[in-house]
Every structure is written in C-alpha cells, then in structure tokens.
CSV table of C-alpha atoms in Angstrom, one decimal:
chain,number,residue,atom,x,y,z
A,22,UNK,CA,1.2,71.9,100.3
A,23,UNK,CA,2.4,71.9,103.9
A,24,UNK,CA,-0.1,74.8,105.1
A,25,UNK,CA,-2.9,72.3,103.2
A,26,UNK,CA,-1.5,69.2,105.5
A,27,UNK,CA,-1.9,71.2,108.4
A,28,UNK,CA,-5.0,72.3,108.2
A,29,UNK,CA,-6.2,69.0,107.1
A,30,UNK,CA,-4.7,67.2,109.8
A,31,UNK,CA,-6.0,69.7,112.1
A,32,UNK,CA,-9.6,69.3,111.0
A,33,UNK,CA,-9.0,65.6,110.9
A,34,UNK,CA,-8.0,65.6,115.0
A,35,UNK,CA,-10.6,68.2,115.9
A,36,UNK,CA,-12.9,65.9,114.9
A,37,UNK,CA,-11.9,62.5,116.4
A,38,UNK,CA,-11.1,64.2,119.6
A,39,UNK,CA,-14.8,65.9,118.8
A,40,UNK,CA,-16.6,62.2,118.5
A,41,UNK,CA,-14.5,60.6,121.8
A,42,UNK,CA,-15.9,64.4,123.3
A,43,UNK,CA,-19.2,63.2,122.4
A,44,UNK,CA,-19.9,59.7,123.1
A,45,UNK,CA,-18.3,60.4,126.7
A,46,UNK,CA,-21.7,62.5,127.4
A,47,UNK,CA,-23.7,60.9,129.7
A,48,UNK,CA,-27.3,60.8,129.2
A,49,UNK,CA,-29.8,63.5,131.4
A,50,UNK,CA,-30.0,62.1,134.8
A,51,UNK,CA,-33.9,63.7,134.8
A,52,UNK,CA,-37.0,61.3,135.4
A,53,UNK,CA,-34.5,58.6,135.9
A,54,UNK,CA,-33.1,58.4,132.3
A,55,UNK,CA,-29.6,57.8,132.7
A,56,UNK,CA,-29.9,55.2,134.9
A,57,UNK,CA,-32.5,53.4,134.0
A,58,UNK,CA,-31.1,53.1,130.7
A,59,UNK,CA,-27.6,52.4,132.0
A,60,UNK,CA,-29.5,49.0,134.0
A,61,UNK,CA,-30.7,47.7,131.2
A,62,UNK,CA,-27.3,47.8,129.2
A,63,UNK,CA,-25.6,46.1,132.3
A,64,UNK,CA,-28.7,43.8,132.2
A,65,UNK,CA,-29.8,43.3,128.7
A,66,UNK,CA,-29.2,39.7,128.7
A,67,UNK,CA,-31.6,39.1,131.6
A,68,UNK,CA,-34.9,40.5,129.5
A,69,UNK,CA,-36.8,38.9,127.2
A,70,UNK,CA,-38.6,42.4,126.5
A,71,UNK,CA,-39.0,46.5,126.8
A,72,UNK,CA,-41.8,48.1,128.0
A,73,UNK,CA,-40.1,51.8,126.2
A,74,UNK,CA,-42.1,55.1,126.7
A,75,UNK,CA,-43.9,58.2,128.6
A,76,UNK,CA,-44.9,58.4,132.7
A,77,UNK,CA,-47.7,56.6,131.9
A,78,UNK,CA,-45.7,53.3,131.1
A,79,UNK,CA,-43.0,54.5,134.2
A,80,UNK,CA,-45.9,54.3,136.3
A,81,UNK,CA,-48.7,51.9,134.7
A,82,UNK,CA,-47.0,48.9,134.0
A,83,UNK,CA,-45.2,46.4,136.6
A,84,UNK,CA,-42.8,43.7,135.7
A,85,UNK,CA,-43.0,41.7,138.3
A,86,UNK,CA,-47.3,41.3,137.8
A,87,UNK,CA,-46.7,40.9,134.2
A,88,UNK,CA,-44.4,38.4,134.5
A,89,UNK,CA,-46.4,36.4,137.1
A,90,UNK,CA,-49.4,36.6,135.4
A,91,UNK,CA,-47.6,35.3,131.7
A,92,UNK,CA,-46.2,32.2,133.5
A,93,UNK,CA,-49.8,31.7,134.8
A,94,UNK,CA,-51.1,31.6,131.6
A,95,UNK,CA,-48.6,29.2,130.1
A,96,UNK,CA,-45.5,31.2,129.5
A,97,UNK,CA,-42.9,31.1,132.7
A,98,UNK,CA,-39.7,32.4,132.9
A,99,UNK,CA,-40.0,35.3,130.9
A,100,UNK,CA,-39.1,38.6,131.9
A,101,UNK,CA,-40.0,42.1,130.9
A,102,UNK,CA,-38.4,45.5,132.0
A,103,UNK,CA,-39.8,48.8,132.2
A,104,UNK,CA,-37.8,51.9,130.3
A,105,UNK,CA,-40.5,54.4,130.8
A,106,UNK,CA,-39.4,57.8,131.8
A,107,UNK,CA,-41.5,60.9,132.4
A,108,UNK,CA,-42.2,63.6,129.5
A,109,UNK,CA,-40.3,60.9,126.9
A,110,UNK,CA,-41.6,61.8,123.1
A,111,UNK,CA,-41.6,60.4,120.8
A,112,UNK,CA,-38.0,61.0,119.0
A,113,UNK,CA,-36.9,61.0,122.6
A,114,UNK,CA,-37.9,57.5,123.1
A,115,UNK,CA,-36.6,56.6,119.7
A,116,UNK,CA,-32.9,57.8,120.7
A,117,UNK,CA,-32.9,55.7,123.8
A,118,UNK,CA,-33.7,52.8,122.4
A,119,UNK,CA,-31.4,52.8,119.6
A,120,UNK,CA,-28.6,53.0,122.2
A,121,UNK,CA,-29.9,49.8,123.6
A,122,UNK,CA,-30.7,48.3,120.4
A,123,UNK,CA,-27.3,49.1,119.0
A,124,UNK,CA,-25.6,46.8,122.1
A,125,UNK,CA,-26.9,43.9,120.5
A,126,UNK,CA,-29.2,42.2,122.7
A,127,UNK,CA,-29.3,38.7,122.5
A,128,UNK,CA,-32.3,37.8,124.3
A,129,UNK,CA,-34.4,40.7,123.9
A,130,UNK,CA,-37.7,39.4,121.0
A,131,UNK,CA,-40.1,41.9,121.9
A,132,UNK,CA,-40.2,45.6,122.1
A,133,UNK,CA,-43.5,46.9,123.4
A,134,UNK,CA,-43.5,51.1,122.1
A,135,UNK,CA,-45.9,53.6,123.7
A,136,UNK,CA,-47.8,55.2,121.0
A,137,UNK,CA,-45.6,56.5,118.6
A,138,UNK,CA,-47.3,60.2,117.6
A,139,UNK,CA,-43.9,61.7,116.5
A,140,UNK,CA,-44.6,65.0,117.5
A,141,UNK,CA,-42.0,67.3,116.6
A,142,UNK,CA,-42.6,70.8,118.1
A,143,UNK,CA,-40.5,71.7,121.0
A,144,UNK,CA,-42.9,72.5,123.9
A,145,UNK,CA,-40.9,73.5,126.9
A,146,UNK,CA,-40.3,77.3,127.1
A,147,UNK,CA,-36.0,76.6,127.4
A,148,UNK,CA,-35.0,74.3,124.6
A,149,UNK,CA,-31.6,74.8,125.8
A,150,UNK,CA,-31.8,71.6,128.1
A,151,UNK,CA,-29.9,68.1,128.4
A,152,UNK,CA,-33.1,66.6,127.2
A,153,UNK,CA,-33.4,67.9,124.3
A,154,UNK,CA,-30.0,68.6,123.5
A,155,UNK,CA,-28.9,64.6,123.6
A,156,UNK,CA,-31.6,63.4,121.3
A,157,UNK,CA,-30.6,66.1,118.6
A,158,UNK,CA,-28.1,63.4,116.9
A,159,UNK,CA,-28.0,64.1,113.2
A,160,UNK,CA,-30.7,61.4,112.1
A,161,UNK,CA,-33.2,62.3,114.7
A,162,UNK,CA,-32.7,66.2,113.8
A,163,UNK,CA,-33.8,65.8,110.0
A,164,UNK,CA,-36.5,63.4,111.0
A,165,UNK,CA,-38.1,65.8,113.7
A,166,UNK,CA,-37.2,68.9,110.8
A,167,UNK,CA,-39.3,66.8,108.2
A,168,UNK,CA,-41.6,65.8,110.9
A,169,UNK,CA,-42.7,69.5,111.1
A,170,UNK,CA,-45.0,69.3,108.3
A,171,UNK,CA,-47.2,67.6,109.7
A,172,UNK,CA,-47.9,69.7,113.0
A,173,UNK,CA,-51.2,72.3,112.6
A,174,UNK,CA,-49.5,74.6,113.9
A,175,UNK,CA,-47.0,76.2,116.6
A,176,UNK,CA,-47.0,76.2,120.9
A,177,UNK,CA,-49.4,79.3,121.3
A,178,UNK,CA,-46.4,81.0,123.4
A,179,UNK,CA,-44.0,80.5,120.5
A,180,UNK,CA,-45.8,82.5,118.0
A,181,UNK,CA,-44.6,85.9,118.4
A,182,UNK,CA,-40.8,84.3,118.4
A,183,UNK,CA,-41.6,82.6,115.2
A,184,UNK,CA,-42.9,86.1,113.7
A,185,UNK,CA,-38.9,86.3,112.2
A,186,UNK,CA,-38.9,83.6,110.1
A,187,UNK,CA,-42.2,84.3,108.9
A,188,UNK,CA,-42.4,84.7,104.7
A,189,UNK,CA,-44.7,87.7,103.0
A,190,UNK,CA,-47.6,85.7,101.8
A,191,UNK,CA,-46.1,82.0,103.5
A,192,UNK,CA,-48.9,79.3,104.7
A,193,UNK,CA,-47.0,78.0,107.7
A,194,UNK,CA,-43.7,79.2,107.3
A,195,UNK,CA,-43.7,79.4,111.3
A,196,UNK,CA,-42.1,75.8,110.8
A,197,UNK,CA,-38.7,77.4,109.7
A,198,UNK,CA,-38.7,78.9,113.6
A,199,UNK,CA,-39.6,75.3,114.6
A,200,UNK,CA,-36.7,73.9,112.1
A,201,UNK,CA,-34.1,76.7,113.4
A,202,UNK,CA,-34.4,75.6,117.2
A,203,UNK,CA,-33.9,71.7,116.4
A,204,UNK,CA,-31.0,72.8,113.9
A,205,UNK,CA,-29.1,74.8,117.1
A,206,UNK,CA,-29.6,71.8,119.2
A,207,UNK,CA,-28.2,69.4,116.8
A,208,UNK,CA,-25.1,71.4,116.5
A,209,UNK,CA,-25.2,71.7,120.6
A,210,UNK,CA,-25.2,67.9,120.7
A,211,UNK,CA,-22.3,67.9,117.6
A,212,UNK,CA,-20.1,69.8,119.0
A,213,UNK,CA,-20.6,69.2,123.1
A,214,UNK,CA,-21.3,72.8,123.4
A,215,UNK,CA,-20.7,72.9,127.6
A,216,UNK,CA,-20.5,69.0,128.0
A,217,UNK,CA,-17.3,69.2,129.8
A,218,UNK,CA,-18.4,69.4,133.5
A,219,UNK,CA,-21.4,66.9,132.9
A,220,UNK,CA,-18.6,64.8,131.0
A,221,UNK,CA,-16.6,65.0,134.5
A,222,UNK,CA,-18.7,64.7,136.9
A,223,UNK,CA,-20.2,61.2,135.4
A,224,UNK,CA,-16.6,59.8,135.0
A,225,UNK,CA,-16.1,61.1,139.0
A,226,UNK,CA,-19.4,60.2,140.2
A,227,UNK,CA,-20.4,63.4,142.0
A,228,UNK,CA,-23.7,63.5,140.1
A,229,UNK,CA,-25.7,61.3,142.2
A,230,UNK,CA,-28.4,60.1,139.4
A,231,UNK,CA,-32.2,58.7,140.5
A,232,UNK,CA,-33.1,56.0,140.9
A,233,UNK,CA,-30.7,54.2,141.7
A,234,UNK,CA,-29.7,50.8,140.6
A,235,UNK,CA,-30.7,48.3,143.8
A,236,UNK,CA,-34.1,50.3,143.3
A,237,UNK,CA,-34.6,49.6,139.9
A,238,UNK,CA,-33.7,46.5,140.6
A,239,UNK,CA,-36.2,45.6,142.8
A,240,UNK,CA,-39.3,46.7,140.0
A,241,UNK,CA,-37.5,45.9,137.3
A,242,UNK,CA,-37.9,49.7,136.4
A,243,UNK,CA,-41.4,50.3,137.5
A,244,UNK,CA,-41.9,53.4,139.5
A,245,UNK,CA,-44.8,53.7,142.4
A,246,UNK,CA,-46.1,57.1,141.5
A,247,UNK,CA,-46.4,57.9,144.8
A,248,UNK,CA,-43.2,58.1,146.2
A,249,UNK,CA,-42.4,60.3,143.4
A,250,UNK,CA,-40.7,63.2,144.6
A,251,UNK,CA,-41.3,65.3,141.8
A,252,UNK,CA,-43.8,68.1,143.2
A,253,UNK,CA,-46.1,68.0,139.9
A,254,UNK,CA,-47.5,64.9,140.8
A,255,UNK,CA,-48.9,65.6,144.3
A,256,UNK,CA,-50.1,68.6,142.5
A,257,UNK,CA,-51.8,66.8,140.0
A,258,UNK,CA,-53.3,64.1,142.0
A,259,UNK,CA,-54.9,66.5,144.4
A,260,UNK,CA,-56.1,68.4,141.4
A,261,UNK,CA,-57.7,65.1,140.4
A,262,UNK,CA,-59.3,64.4,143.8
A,263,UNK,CA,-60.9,67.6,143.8
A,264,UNK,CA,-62.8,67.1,140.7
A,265,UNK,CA,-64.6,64.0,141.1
A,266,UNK,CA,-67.0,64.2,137.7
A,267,UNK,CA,-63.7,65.3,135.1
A,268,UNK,CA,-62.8,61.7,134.8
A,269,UNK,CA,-66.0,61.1,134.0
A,270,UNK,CA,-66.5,63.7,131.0
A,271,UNK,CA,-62.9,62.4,130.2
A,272,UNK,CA,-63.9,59.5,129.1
A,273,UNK,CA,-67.0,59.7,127.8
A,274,UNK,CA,-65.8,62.1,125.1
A,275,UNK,CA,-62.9,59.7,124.6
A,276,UNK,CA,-65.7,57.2,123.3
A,277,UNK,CA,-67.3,59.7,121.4
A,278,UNK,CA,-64.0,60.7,119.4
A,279,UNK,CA,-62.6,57.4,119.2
A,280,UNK,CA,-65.7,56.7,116.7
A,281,UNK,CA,-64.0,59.0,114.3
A,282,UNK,CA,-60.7,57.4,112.2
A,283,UNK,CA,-59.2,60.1,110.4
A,284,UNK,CA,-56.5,59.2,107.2
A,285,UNK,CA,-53.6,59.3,108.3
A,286,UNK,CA,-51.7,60.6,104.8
A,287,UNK,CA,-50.6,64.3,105.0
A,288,UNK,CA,-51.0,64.2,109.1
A,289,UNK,CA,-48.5,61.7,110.4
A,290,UNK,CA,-44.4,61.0,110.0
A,291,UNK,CA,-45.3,57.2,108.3
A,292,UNK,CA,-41.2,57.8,107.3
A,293,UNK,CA,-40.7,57.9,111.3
A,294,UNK,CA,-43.3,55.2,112.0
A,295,UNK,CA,-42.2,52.8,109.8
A,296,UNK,CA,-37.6,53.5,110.4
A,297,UNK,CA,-38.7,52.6,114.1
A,298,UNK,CA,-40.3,49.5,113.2
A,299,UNK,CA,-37.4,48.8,110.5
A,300,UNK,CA,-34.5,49.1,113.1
A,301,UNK,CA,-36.7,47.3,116.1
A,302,UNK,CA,-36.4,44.3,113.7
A,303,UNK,CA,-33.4,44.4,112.6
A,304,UNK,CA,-31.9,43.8,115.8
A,305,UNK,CA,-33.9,40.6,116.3
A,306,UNK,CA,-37.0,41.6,118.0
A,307,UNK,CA,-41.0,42.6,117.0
A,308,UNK,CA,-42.7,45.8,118.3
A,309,UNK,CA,-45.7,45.9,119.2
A,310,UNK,CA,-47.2,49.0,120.0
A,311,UNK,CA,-49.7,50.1,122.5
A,312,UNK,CA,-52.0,53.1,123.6
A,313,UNK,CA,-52.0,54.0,127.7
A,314,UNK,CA,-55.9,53.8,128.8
A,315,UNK,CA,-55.4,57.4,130.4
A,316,UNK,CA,-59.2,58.6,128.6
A,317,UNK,CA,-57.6,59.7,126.0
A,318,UNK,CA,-58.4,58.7,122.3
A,319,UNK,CA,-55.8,57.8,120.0
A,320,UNK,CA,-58.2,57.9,116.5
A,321,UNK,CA,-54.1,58.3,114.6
A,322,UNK,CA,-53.2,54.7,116.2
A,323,UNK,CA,-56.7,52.7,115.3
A,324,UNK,CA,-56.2,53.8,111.7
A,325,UNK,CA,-52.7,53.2,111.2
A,326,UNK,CA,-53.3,49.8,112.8
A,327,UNK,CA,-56.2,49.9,110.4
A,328,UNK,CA,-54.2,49.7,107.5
A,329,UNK,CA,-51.6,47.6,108.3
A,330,UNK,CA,-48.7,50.2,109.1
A,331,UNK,CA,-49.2,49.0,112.8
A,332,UNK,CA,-48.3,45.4,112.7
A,333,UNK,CA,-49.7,44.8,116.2
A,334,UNK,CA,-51.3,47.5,118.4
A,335,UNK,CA,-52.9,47.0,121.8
A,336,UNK,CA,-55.2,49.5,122.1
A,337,UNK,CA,-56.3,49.4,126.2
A,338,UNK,CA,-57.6,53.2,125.5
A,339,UNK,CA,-60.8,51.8,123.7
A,340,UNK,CA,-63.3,51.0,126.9
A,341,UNK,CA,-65.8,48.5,124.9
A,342,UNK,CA,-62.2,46.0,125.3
A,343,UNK,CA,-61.0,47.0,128.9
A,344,UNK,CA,-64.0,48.0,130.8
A,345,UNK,CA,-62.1,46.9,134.1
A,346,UNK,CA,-59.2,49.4,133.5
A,347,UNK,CA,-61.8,52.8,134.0
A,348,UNK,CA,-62.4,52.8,137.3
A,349,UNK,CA,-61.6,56.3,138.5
A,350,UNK,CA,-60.4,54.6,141.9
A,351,UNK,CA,-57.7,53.0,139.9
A,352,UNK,CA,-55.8,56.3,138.6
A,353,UNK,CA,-53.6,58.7,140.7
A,354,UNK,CA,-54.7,61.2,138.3
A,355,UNK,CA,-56.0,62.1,134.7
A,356,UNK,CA,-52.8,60.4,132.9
A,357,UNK,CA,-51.4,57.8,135.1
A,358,UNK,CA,-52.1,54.7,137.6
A,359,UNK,CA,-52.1,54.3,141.1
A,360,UNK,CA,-50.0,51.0,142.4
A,361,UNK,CA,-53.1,48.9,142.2
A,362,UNK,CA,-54.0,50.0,139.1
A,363,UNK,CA,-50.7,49.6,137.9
A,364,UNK,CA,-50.6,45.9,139.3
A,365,UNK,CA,-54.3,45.3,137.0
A,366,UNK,CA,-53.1,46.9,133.7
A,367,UNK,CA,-49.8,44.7,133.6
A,368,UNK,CA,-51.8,42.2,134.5
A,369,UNK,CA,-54.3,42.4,131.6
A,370,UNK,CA,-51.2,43.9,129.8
A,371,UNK,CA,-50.1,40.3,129.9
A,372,UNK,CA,-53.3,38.6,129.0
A,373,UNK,CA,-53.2,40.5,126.0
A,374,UNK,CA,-49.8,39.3,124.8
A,375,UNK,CA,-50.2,36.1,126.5
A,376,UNK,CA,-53.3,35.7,123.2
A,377,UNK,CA,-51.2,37.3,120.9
A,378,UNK,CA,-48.8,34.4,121.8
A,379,UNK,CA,-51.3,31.9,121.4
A,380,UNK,CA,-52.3,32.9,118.0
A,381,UNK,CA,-48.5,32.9,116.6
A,382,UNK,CA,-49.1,29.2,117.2
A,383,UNK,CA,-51.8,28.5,115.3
C-alpha cells in the first residue's frame, strides 16, 4: 500500500509542480507577441475592442484614425487596440486571444477577427519553435489534428518526410505525418520540454522583448511597416516596386475568383469557426470578422457569411465595395499597407462599423 502512496503522491507533485512549470512560460517575444499581448492585459479596461490577426492587421489598421473617424461619425470615446502580429494563423490567433478573453475584460464588446481559414498544416521547415510550441495546448492540438481533414494536401517539401506514415493503398494518409508533428509539440508545450532558461530570463528581464510598451502605447498597437526591422519586408517591398503591372494582375484575378462561392461542407473546420465565435461571446463581446483587401480572394469567407455561420463579415477584399482601398500607391507591398494606406483602411474600417452600428438601432 505504501509503495502505491508513493508513487501516487509522486505523480500527483510532478504534475502540479508541471502546471506552475507551465503557466510561468512566457509567450514568444517574435513579431512583438509577448508584449503586445502583455499591454493589453495591463490595459484591458481601457478598450472598447480588438483588432486580433496577421501582419496585414499589424500594419493596416490604426487605432488612433479609427477612433477619430468613429467619434466623427457619432460615436466618441471609443477605443480600439490593435493585436496583430506577423505570420499569426489561425489557431495561433485563437490561443492568444483566449488568454485575453480568459482575464475577463469588462469593457471589451467587440472583437474584430482576421479571416479565420483554420489552416492546420505546419509550414515552416523547423516546427521545433516557440511559436508553435505555445499554441500546442491540449484543445488547440485536437482541433488543428481534426482540422487536417480538410487540407488538399501536404507543404510540397514535407512529402518525402510524410512517406513513413504513409498506408499501402491509403488516400491521404500523409495527414498522420501532419497529426504526428502537432502531437510532439503538444507534449513539448505539456511538459516544458527546455522552458527553463526562457522561464528565467522573463522573470529576470534579460530578454529584452519588441516593441516595447511606451511604443505600443503611442499606436495603440499599430506598427508603421516601415520602420520594421525585419529584413523580409524591405525585401519584399522592393520586390513590389520592381514589378509595377503584378498588382495589377493581382487583382484582377481576385475579381474573377471571387465570382466563384464554393460550399463550404467537407472543406472548412465549421467545429473551429463556430467554438471561436462561441467563447468570443461568452465573455461578453460580438465578433465580427473581416477579410484584409491585400488582392486576394476569400471565396471560403463570402459563403460562410452566405449562410449565416459568419454572423457579420466585412469583406474590404471585394473591390465593387472599396474601390478607394486599390490604389497600388497605397500598399508597401503585395500583402500589406503603407502608413497612408493604413491611415484610409481604418478609416473606412470605421465607416463600416460605424453603419453596422447604426443598423443595431433600428
């Protein structure tokens, strides 16, 4: 009986000590995560709403313009912050706004989501990064593992890796490679597989983290694209300026594809979608979703908006509704803003809500 109460007791500690180990973990510091997500916890009772998503929100949307612009059209003294933070997917996004919904904003009534597409295959060649590794809680790891049926099919580089879990005679079976990666970095995140110097250096403060807070402070979030450091985006606005006719084709075969609104059954996590939605309300606010006009179509987000699993959707992609947001002079490059675009999007950004508004009234 003793040996038993030892070894239960045992497994008991290990894994209290095990959750403390955990939720000491501090966020990646990369593309401004960990602080920009710490601000809004020390601030949460100063916004009124999220802007939560990819670069294109980091860069394309301003606070202070929205805000300026909504009091101009009848609705002062509200106040928007931007969470956007370069390369965030989908279940990435998802993880880091649970953490602020789960503090129990007061204030916060509106959540405004970039695109939610749910894609669950790991693209970058080492999965073994903080990134990934931090989103891998156990929910998000069995979403993105049932999430894997409805990907076509596998990173071209990851084929040959995937050949080992393949099945004689299996359609797809290259998803149990896919499955095998997220289930290793769940168990990395479980178990704080190498966490300890990242765990003391945060409670230290030797890692200097970027941006820091009197920055983020001053925009509220919002990033000027270019002052970013990060060498890919000189690279790819250069790349942009030296093809003066691809924004062009961009968009014009946005418009033709954007005519096309496939079903989304069988091709699209609607278990994900509609979870997100589910815990956005429950802590008090509304989402409303919304697609970056970047010439890009989003044919998934039209339908599902459609058919009522979108409650709201602004959809500035769609050209016919936001002629004034195409201008090639307006981007930095093919995905993101330039300052002054920035300034109009958040602008319009707020015209948009500022109707939606309206119409709750009537």
């Amino acid at each position: 009986m003793r040996p038993a109460l030892g070894v239960l007791s045992f497994i008991l500690t290990f894994l209290v000590v095990n959750r403390l180990v955990v939720a000491r973990v501090p966020l990646p510091p990369e593309a401004g995560m960990r602080t920009k997500t710490e601000f809004l916890l020390d601030h949460l009772e100063d916004y009124d709403a999220i802007w939560i998503g990819s670069s294109a929100t980091l860069y394309g949307l301003r606070p202070l313009e929205f805000n300026d612009e909504l009091a101009k059209l009848g609705y002062p003294g509200f106040r928007i912050y931007n969470l956007g933070v370069g390369g965030m997917g989908s279940f990435e996004t998802i993880s880091v706004l649970r953490r602020v919904l789960a503090a129990g904003p007061k204030r916060l009534k509106w959540v405004f989501y970039e695109e939610p597409l749910f894609d669950a295959l790991l693209w970058y060649p080492d999965i073994v990064n903080q990134r990934y590794i931090q989103w891998h809680d156990a929910r998000n790891t069995l979403s993105a593992i049932r999430a894997l049926e409805y990907a076509k099919e596998p990173p071209a580089y990851k084929a040959e890796e995937y050949e080992s879990f393949l099945l004689a005679g299996g359609d797809g079976e290259w998803r149990r490679g896919a499955a095998a990666e997220h289930i290793e970095l769940g168990l990395r995140r479980e178990l704080a597989v190498g966490q300890g110097p990242r765990i003391y250096e945060s409670l230290v403060h030797e890692d200097e983290a970027w941006p820091t807070f009197d920055a983020i402070a001053e925009t509220d979030g919002w990033m000027d694209i270019t002052r970013d450091p990060a060498p890919g985006a000189k690279k790819a606005h250069d790349e942009f300026l030296a093809r003066p006719k691809q924004w062009d084709k961009r968009v014009a075969n946005m418009i033709r594809l954007e005519k096309a609104r496939p079903v989304p059954e069988g091709h699209y996590d609607l278990d994900s979608l509609r979870q997100l939605i589910a815990d956005i309300r429950a802590a008090g606010a509304e989402p409303i979703m919304y697609v970056p006009p970047r010439g890009l179509p989003s044919t998934m987000m039209m339908s599902l908006a459609d058919r009522g699993e979108i409650p709201t959707l602004f959809p500035f992609h769609i050209t016919s509704e936001f002629p004034e947001l195409l201008p090639r002079e307006l981007h930095y490059d093919e995905g993101h803003f330039n300052p002054e675009g920035a300034a109009l999007w958040s602008r319009v950004f707020a015209q948009r809500f500022a109707r939606h508004l309206d119409s709750l009234k009537d």
